[in-house]
Amino acid sequence: GHEAPRSYIPAIPFPTSSVGSFPQNKEIRQARVQVKKNEISLASYHEIIKRHTKQWMDFQNELAVDIPVDGEFLREDMAVYFSAAFGGKLLDFVPSYENLRYRPVEFFSAIRHPKSPITTHEFLYAQSLTKQPLKATLTGPATLADWALLSHKKYYFDRRALRRDLAEALRNEIGHLLDAGACIIQIDEPALTTKMKYFDMDCEAIYETMREYDEQAYFILHICYSDMKALDGAFPSMLALPFHQIHMEMANRNYALLSLIEKYGFAEKDIGLGVIDVHTDRIESVDEIVEGIGRVRNYFPPEKIWLTPDCGLKERSDAVARVKLQTLSVAAKICRMKLEEYARP
């Protein structure tokens, strides 16, 4: 097993966090359109983003969230944000999963490294608003490769080269984040198990992205929407990657993924436990969350169980996201109180 650099993280039972994104309400979406049409300045747009970041940082401080996130308000799309910075061209909207429309990025030429860091600016601003260690989030090479269109001949014929170049560009960004003081870094890979024919080269690229950096920070792998058969085939290789934590959506699947942990173990890693379903406005009850945590307690000690939503909260409303996070917070407190009761003689 790969022992986590524990000094970077709060040594408490059931640490609370979020996956990355918070709701992008009407104001943010409108501002994005206005800045593209030159109706407002880039500076005004950034002020709006900063205001939302501050509101959500304040809210996380209020809830005493142990590892807050900046909310990813600058990112219209988790993949486009990075791919466009790496030289991809943004195309028009196309229909996509769940009937949402998304804009793909097409690589017409080789991936380039941006002149300045992509995420450190928002990281530093959010970190200045809290005393807690802030989690930085990046979209990983497998997802960037899977969600891009390829016109560049080299990449079209050599998918490994595409992933290698993406890994190098992301590695560069991780270097900037470490320089900025980041000590908890999450790599988001929703597409990791969706096309198993590329799985081995995806794992190679992920390994390359974080190679040698895993001693300098606490690394989290976030995976979501995948079918059980693919996850079952992928699980041993995922456990072999040098992450300190793997984050899994449990709430949405009624904790069915526990069967994988039963079968393969968890390589002494921490678990990022998704206890809140981000696909619905239904508010989980505190009891339901506490019961879910109880199911996982058979496999992990309390300080290795991080409590989070299943995925980003970007598609929920501000009101729903806030109540969901409040409920998560209360459930964490109850679980900690229960532990204290057990500990009393």
Short mmCIF file of C-alpha atoms in Angstrom, two decimals:
data_model
loop_
_atom_site.label_atom_id
_atom_site.label_comp_id
_atom_site.label_asym_id
_atom_site.label_seq_id
_atom_site.Cartn_x
_atom_site.Cartn_y
_atom_site.Cartn_z
CA GLY A 1 0.00 0.00 0.00
CA HIS A 2 0.99 3.59 -0.59
CA GLU A 3 1.08 5.50 2.68
CA ALA A 4 -0.35 8.98 2.39
CA PRO A 5 1.84 11.99 3.21
CA ARG A 6 -0.26 12.40 6.36
CA SER A 7 1.30 15.70 7.38
CA TYR A 8 -0.67 17.41 4.61
CA ILE A 9 -4.12 16.46 5.82
CA PRO A 10 -6.19 16.94 8.95
CA ALA A 11 -5.85 13.84 11.16
CA ILE A 12 -9.49 13.73 12.19
CA PRO A 13 -12.25 11.14 11.88
CA PHE A 14 -14.53 11.59 8.87
CA PRO A 15 -12.96 14.67 7.25
CA THR A 16 -15.46 16.60 5.10
CA SER A 17 -14.86 17.97 1.61
CA SER A 18 -16.50 18.49 -1.80
CA VAL A 19 -15.58 17.06 -5.17
CA GLY A 20 -14.88 20.32 -6.96
CA SER A 21 -17.64 22.27 -8.66
CA PHE A 22 -20.41 24.31 -7.05
CA PRO A 23 -23.57 25.59 -8.79
CA GLN A 24 -23.06 27.90 -11.72
CA ASN A 25 -26.13 30.07 -11.43
CA LYS A 26 -27.74 32.36 -13.97
CA GLU A 27 -25.48 35.32 -13.16
CA ILE A 28 -22.29 33.36 -13.92
CA ARG A 29 -23.70 31.87 -17.12
CA GLN A 30 -24.92 35.27 -18.34
CA ALA A 31 -21.61 36.94 -17.51
CA ARG A 32 -19.84 34.30 -19.56
CA VAL A 33 -21.99 35.08 -22.59
CA GLN A 34 -21.57 38.84 -22.08
CA VAL A 35 -17.79 38.69 -21.88
CA LYS A 36 -17.69 36.68 -25.13
CA LYS A 37 -19.84 39.36 -26.82
CA ASN A 38 -17.65 42.10 -25.34
CA GLU A 39 -20.65 43.47 -23.44
CA ILE A 40 -18.68 43.39 -20.18
CA SER A 41 -14.93 43.51 -19.63
CA LEU A 42 -12.85 40.48 -18.68
CA ALA A 43 -12.05 42.30 -15.42
CA SER A 44 -15.78 42.61 -14.56
CA TYR A 45 -16.27 38.94 -15.36
CA HIS A 46 -13.41 37.99 -13.02
CA GLU A 47 -14.92 40.16 -10.28
CA ILE A 48 -18.20 38.23 -10.57
CA ILE A 49 -16.31 34.92 -10.37
CA LYS A 50 -14.38 36.14 -7.32
CA ARG A 51 -17.58 37.18 -5.59
CA HIS A 52 -19.12 33.71 -6.08
CA THR A 53 -15.90 32.05 -4.97
CA LYS A 54 -15.90 34.14 -1.79
CA GLN A 55 -19.57 33.37 -1.04
CA TRP A 56 -18.93 29.65 -1.28
CA MET A 57 -15.64 29.81 0.63
CA ASP A 58 -17.48 31.70 3.41
CA PHE A 59 -20.21 29.06 3.39
CA GLN A 60 -17.67 26.21 3.67
CA ASN A 61 -15.94 28.05 6.54
CA GLU A 62 -19.32 28.45 8.23
CA LEU A 63 -19.93 24.69 7.97
CA ALA A 64 -16.35 24.04 9.20
CA VAL A 65 -15.57 21.98 6.07
CA ASP A 66 -12.18 20.34 6.66
CA ILE A 67 -10.88 20.42 3.07
CA PRO A 68 -12.71 23.13 1.09
CA VAL A 69 -12.67 23.60 -2.71
CA ASP A 70 -12.78 26.80 -4.79
CA GLY A 71 -15.95 25.80 -6.67
CA GLU A 72 -14.41 25.86 -10.19
CA PHE A 73 -16.49 28.90 -11.20
CA LEU A 74 -14.14 29.81 -14.06
CA ARG A 75 -14.67 26.43 -15.72
CA GLU A 76 -17.60 26.30 -18.10
CA ASP A 77 -16.69 22.66 -18.70
CA MET A 78 -14.20 20.51 -16.79
CA ALA A 79 -12.48 19.22 -19.95
CA VAL A 80 -12.77 22.23 -22.26
CA TYR A 81 -11.15 24.49 -19.65
CA PHE A 82 -7.88 22.54 -19.83
CA SER A 83 -7.96 21.38 -23.45
CA ALA A 84 -8.49 24.93 -24.73
CA ALA A 85 -5.59 26.13 -22.58
CA PHE A 86 -3.45 23.38 -24.13
CA GLY A 87 -4.10 24.68 -27.65
CA GLY A 88 -7.32 22.89 -28.60
CA LYS A 89 -9.96 24.77 -30.57
CA LEU A 90 -13.44 25.14 -29.08
CA LEU A 91 -16.17 23.96 -31.46
CA ASP A 92 -19.91 24.64 -31.51
CA PHE A 93 -22.37 22.87 -29.24
CA VAL A 94 -23.25 19.23 -29.86
CA PRO A 95 -25.86 17.11 -28.03
CA SER A 96 -24.22 14.92 -25.39
CA TYR A 97 -24.95 12.52 -22.51
CA GLU A 98 -28.15 13.16 -20.50
CA ASN A 99 -29.25 15.38 -23.43
CA LEU A 100 -27.08 18.20 -22.21
CA ARG A 101 -25.33 20.05 -24.99
CA TYR A 102 -21.60 20.43 -24.70
CA ARG A 103 -18.86 22.02 -26.76
CA PRO A 104 -16.02 19.69 -27.70
CA VAL A 105 -12.44 20.76 -28.20
CA GLU A 106 -10.61 19.72 -31.35
CA PHE A 107 -6.85 19.35 -31.54
CA PHE A 108 -5.66 20.53 -34.97
CA SER A 109 -2.02 20.64 -33.88
CA ALA A 110 0.29 19.44 -31.12
CA ILE A 111 -0.57 20.18 -27.49
CA ARG A 112 1.22 23.25 -26.22
CA HIS A 113 2.09 24.32 -22.70
CA PRO A 114 0.43 27.61 -21.73
CA LYS A 115 2.79 30.47 -20.90
CA SER A 116 1.26 30.96 -17.46
CA PRO A 117 -0.38 28.53 -15.01
CA ILE A 118 -4.07 27.75 -15.62
CA THR A 119 -5.42 27.16 -12.12
CA THR A 120 -3.02 28.71 -9.59
CA HIS A 121 -4.68 32.15 -9.71
CA GLU A 122 -8.06 30.86 -8.52
CA PHE A 123 -6.33 28.46 -6.12
CA LEU A 124 -4.38 31.25 -4.40
CA TYR A 125 -7.42 33.50 -4.15
CA ALA A 126 -9.60 30.79 -2.57
CA GLN A 127 -6.78 29.62 -0.27
CA SER A 128 -6.45 33.20 1.01
CA LEU A 129 -10.07 32.98 2.24
CA THR A 130 -9.62 29.98 4.56
CA LYS A 131 -7.26 28.60 7.19
CA GLN A 132 -7.99 25.04 6.03
CA PRO A 133 -5.91 23.32 3.31
CA LEU A 134 -7.67 23.92 -0.03
CA LYS A 135 -8.04 21.02 -2.46
CA ALA A 136 -6.91 21.77 -6.03
CA THR A 137 -8.68 19.94 -8.88
CA LEU A 138 -7.49 19.05 -12.39
CA THR A 139 -9.16 17.06 -15.17
CA GLY A 140 -6.96 14.05 -15.94
CA PRO A 141 -5.37 12.94 -19.24
CA ALA A 142 -7.77 10.03 -19.89
CA THR A 143 -10.85 12.27 -19.79
CA LEU A 144 -9.20 15.06 -21.79
CA ALA A 145 -8.18 12.50 -24.44
CA ASP A 146 -11.58 10.80 -24.51
CA TRP A 147 -13.61 14.00 -24.78
CA ALA A 148 -11.49 15.66 -27.49
CA LEU A 149 -11.82 15.47 -31.27
CA LEU A 150 -8.63 14.77 -33.17
CA SER A 151 -7.67 16.31 -36.50
CA HIS A 152 -3.97 16.37 -35.73
CA LYS A 153 -2.65 13.45 -37.77
CA LYS A 154 -0.11 12.36 -35.16
CA TYR A 155 -2.77 12.06 -32.44
CA TYR A 156 -5.37 10.53 -34.70
CA PHE A 157 -3.06 7.62 -35.48
CA ASP A 158 -1.24 7.51 -32.16
CA ARG A 159 -3.58 7.76 -29.18
CA ARG A 160 -0.69 7.04 -26.82
CA ALA A 161 1.18 10.12 -28.03
CA LEU A 162 -1.91 12.27 -27.38
CA ARG A 163 -2.12 10.99 -23.80
CA ARG A 164 1.61 11.37 -23.25
CA ASP A 165 1.51 15.02 -24.37
CA LEU A 166 -1.57 15.74 -22.23
CA ALA A 167 0.13 14.11 -19.22
CA GLU A 168 3.17 16.32 -19.70
CA ALA A 169 1.07 19.51 -19.93
CA LEU A 170 -0.89 18.52 -16.80
CA ARG A 171 2.30 17.59 -14.97
CA ASN A 172 3.54 21.10 -15.69
CA GLU A 173 0.36 22.51 -14.13
CA ILE A 174 0.79 20.31 -11.03
CA GLY A 175 4.31 21.76 -10.67
CA HIS A 176 2.81 25.27 -10.65
CA LEU A 177 0.20 24.25 -8.05
CA LEU A 178 2.86 22.74 -5.78
CA ASP A 179 4.87 25.97 -6.09
CA ALA A 180 1.72 27.88 -5.10
CA GLY A 181 1.49 25.81 -1.92
CA ALA A 182 -1.11 23.21 -2.92
CA CYS A 183 -0.76 20.06 -0.83
CA ILE A 184 -3.98 18.22 -1.76
CA ILE A 185 -4.53 17.62 -5.48
CA GLN A 186 -7.42 15.75 -7.08
CA ILE A 187 -7.32 14.33 -10.60
CA ASP A 188 -10.79 13.96 -12.10
CA GLU A 189 -11.21 10.99 -14.42
CA PRO A 190 -14.90 10.42 -15.20
CA ALA A 191 -14.00 8.88 -18.58
CA LEU A 192 -11.39 6.46 -17.22
CA THR A 193 -13.44 3.27 -17.57
CA THR A 194 -15.81 4.27 -20.37
CA LYS A 195 -13.56 2.98 -23.19
CA MET A 196 -11.69 0.00 -21.84
CA LYS A 197 -9.67 -0.49 -25.04
CA TYR A 198 -7.63 2.59 -24.03
CA PHE A 199 -7.54 1.75 -20.33
CA ASP A 200 -3.90 0.63 -20.11
CA MET A 201 -2.59 3.70 -21.92
CA ASP A 202 -4.89 5.87 -19.78
CA CYS A 203 -3.35 4.45 -16.59
CA GLU A 204 0.12 5.00 -18.03
CA ALA A 205 -0.74 8.64 -18.74
CA ILE A 206 -2.17 9.17 -15.24
CA TYR A 207 0.96 7.66 -13.72
CA GLU A 208 3.09 9.97 -15.88
CA THR A 209 1.02 13.01 -14.84
CA MET A 210 1.83 12.55 -11.15
CA ARG A 211 5.14 10.65 -11.31
CA GLU A 212 7.40 11.59 -8.37
CA TYR A 213 4.98 14.30 -7.28
CA ASP A 214 3.04 11.78 -5.15
CA GLU A 215 5.65 12.24 -2.41
CA GLN A 216 5.12 16.01 -2.39
CA ALA A 217 1.35 16.20 -2.00
CA TYR A 218 -1.71 14.13 -1.15
CA PHE A 219 -3.28 12.90 -4.42
CA ILE A 220 -6.89 11.90 -4.98
CA LEU A 221 -8.37 10.06 -7.97
CA HIS A 222 -12.03 10.93 -8.62
CA ILE A 223 -14.04 8.55 -10.79
CA CYS A 224 -17.77 8.61 -11.59
CA TYR A 225 -20.41 7.27 -13.99
CA SER A 226 -19.08 3.89 -15.07
CA ASP A 227 -20.72 0.50 -15.28
CA MET A 228 -19.97 -2.23 -12.79
CA LYS A 229 -18.42 -4.61 -15.35
CA ALA A 230 -15.88 -1.99 -16.49
CA LEU A 231 -15.08 -0.97 -12.91
CA ASP A 232 -14.58 -4.59 -11.93
CA GLY A 233 -12.04 -5.03 -14.73
CA ALA A 234 -10.31 -1.73 -13.98
CA PHE A 235 -10.20 -1.84 -10.19
CA PRO A 236 -6.90 -3.71 -9.60
CA SER A 237 -5.03 -1.36 -11.98
CA MET A 238 -6.62 1.70 -10.37
CA LEU A 239 -5.51 0.53 -6.95
CA ALA A 240 -1.95 0.19 -8.27
CA LEU A 241 -1.76 3.90 -9.22
CA PRO A 242 0.12 6.03 -6.66
CA PHE A 243 -2.95 7.88 -5.33
CA HIS A 244 -3.48 8.29 -1.60
CA GLN A 245 -7.25 8.32 -1.98
CA ILE A 246 -9.82 7.10 -4.50
CA HIS A 247 -13.12 8.93 -4.50
CA MET A 248 -16.23 6.95 -5.49
CA GLU A 249 -19.91 7.77 -5.93
CA MET A 250 -21.76 5.56 -3.46
CA ALA A 251 -25.03 7.42 -2.79
CA ASN A 252 -26.23 7.28 -6.40
CA ARG A 253 -25.54 3.52 -6.54
CA ASN A 254 -26.87 2.61 -3.13
CA TYR A 255 -23.34 1.63 -2.01
CA ALA A 256 -23.13 -1.21 -4.57
CA LEU A 257 -19.44 -0.36 -5.14
CA LEU A 258 -18.63 -1.82 -1.72
CA SER A 259 -18.62 -5.22 -3.43
CA LEU A 260 -15.47 -4.15 -5.35
CA ILE A 261 -13.73 -3.24 -2.08
CA GLU A 262 -14.79 -6.57 -0.65
CA LYS A 263 -13.33 -8.37 -3.67
CA TYR A 264 -10.09 -6.40 -4.26
CA GLY A 265 -9.41 -4.53 -1.03
CA PHE A 266 -8.34 -0.87 -1.24
CA ALA A 267 -4.52 -1.01 -1.13
CA GLU A 268 -4.42 0.88 2.19
CA LYS A 269 -5.72 4.01 0.46
CA ASP A 270 -8.22 6.42 1.98
CA ILE A 271 -11.72 6.43 0.50
CA GLY A 272 -13.50 9.54 -0.73
CA LEU A 273 -17.01 8.48 0.13
CA GLY A 274 -19.80 9.96 -1.98
CA VAL A 275 -22.70 10.18 0.48
CA ILE A 276 -24.80 12.74 -1.43
CA ASP A 277 -26.39 12.11 -4.82
CA VAL A 278 -25.65 15.11 -7.05
CA HIS A 279 -28.07 13.98 -9.79
CA THR A 280 -31.20 14.78 -7.81
CA ASP A 281 -32.75 17.66 -5.87
CA ARG A 282 -33.97 15.22 -3.22
CA ILE A 283 -32.31 16.07 0.08
CA GLU A 284 -30.81 13.05 1.82
CA SER A 285 -31.76 12.66 5.48
CA VAL A 286 -29.03 12.81 8.12
CA ASP A 287 -29.97 9.24 9.19
CA GLU A 288 -29.57 7.96 5.66
CA ILE A 289 -26.05 9.44 5.39
CA VAL A 290 -25.05 8.14 8.84
CA GLU A 291 -26.34 4.69 7.87
CA GLY A 292 -24.30 4.77 4.64
CA ILE A 293 -21.16 5.74 6.55
CA GLY A 294 -21.87 2.83 8.90
CA ARG A 295 -21.79 0.42 5.97
CA VAL A 296 -18.30 1.59 5.04
CA ARG A 297 -16.99 1.51 8.62
CA ASN A 298 -16.51 -2.26 8.29
CA TYR A 299 -13.73 -1.65 5.76
CA PHE A 300 -11.99 1.57 6.89
CA PRO A 301 -11.02 3.34 10.11
CA PRO A 302 -12.80 6.73 10.56
CA GLU A 303 -9.82 8.94 9.63
CA LYS A 304 -9.53 7.15 6.28
CA ILE A 305 -13.14 7.93 5.32
CA TRP A 306 -13.57 11.36 3.69
CA LEU A 307 -17.19 12.48 3.41
CA THR A 308 -18.16 14.26 0.20
CA PRO A 309 -20.90 14.46 -2.40
CA ASP A 310 -20.79 11.83 -5.20
CA CYS A 311 -19.50 14.35 -7.74
CA GLY A 312 -19.52 18.08 -8.49
CA LEU A 313 -22.61 20.10 -7.55
CA LYS A 314 -22.46 22.31 -10.65
CA GLU A 315 -25.85 21.28 -12.04
CA ARG A 316 -27.80 21.76 -8.80
CA SER A 317 -29.28 25.08 -7.64
CA ASP A 318 -27.54 27.18 -4.98
CA ALA A 319 -30.31 26.39 -2.47
CA VAL A 320 -30.27 22.62 -3.01
CA ALA A 321 -26.45 22.43 -2.95
CA ARG A 322 -26.32 24.37 0.32
CA VAL A 323 -28.86 22.16 2.10
CA LYS A 324 -27.15 19.00 0.83
CA LEU A 325 -23.78 20.19 2.17
CA GLN A 326 -25.36 21.25 5.49
CA THR A 327 -26.85 17.76 5.87
CA LEU A 328 -23.48 16.16 5.10
CA SER A 329 -21.90 18.38 7.75
CA VAL A 330 -24.43 17.40 10.42
CA ALA A 331 -23.98 13.69 9.58
CA ALA A 332 -20.19 14.05 10.01
CA LYS A 333 -20.67 15.67 13.45
CA ILE A 334 -23.01 12.87 14.55
CA CYS A 335 -20.54 10.18 13.44
CA ARG A 336 -17.74 11.93 15.35
CA MET A 337 -19.91 12.19 18.48
CA LYS A 338 -20.74 8.48 18.27
CA LEU A 339 -17.01 7.70 18.17
CA GLU A 340 -16.44 9.76 21.32
CA GLU A 341 -19.21 7.87 23.07
CA TYR A 342 -17.57 4.53 22.18
CA ALA A 343 -14.22 5.81 23.42
CA ARG A 344 -15.52 6.71 26.90
CA PRO A 345 -14.74 4.11 29.57
#
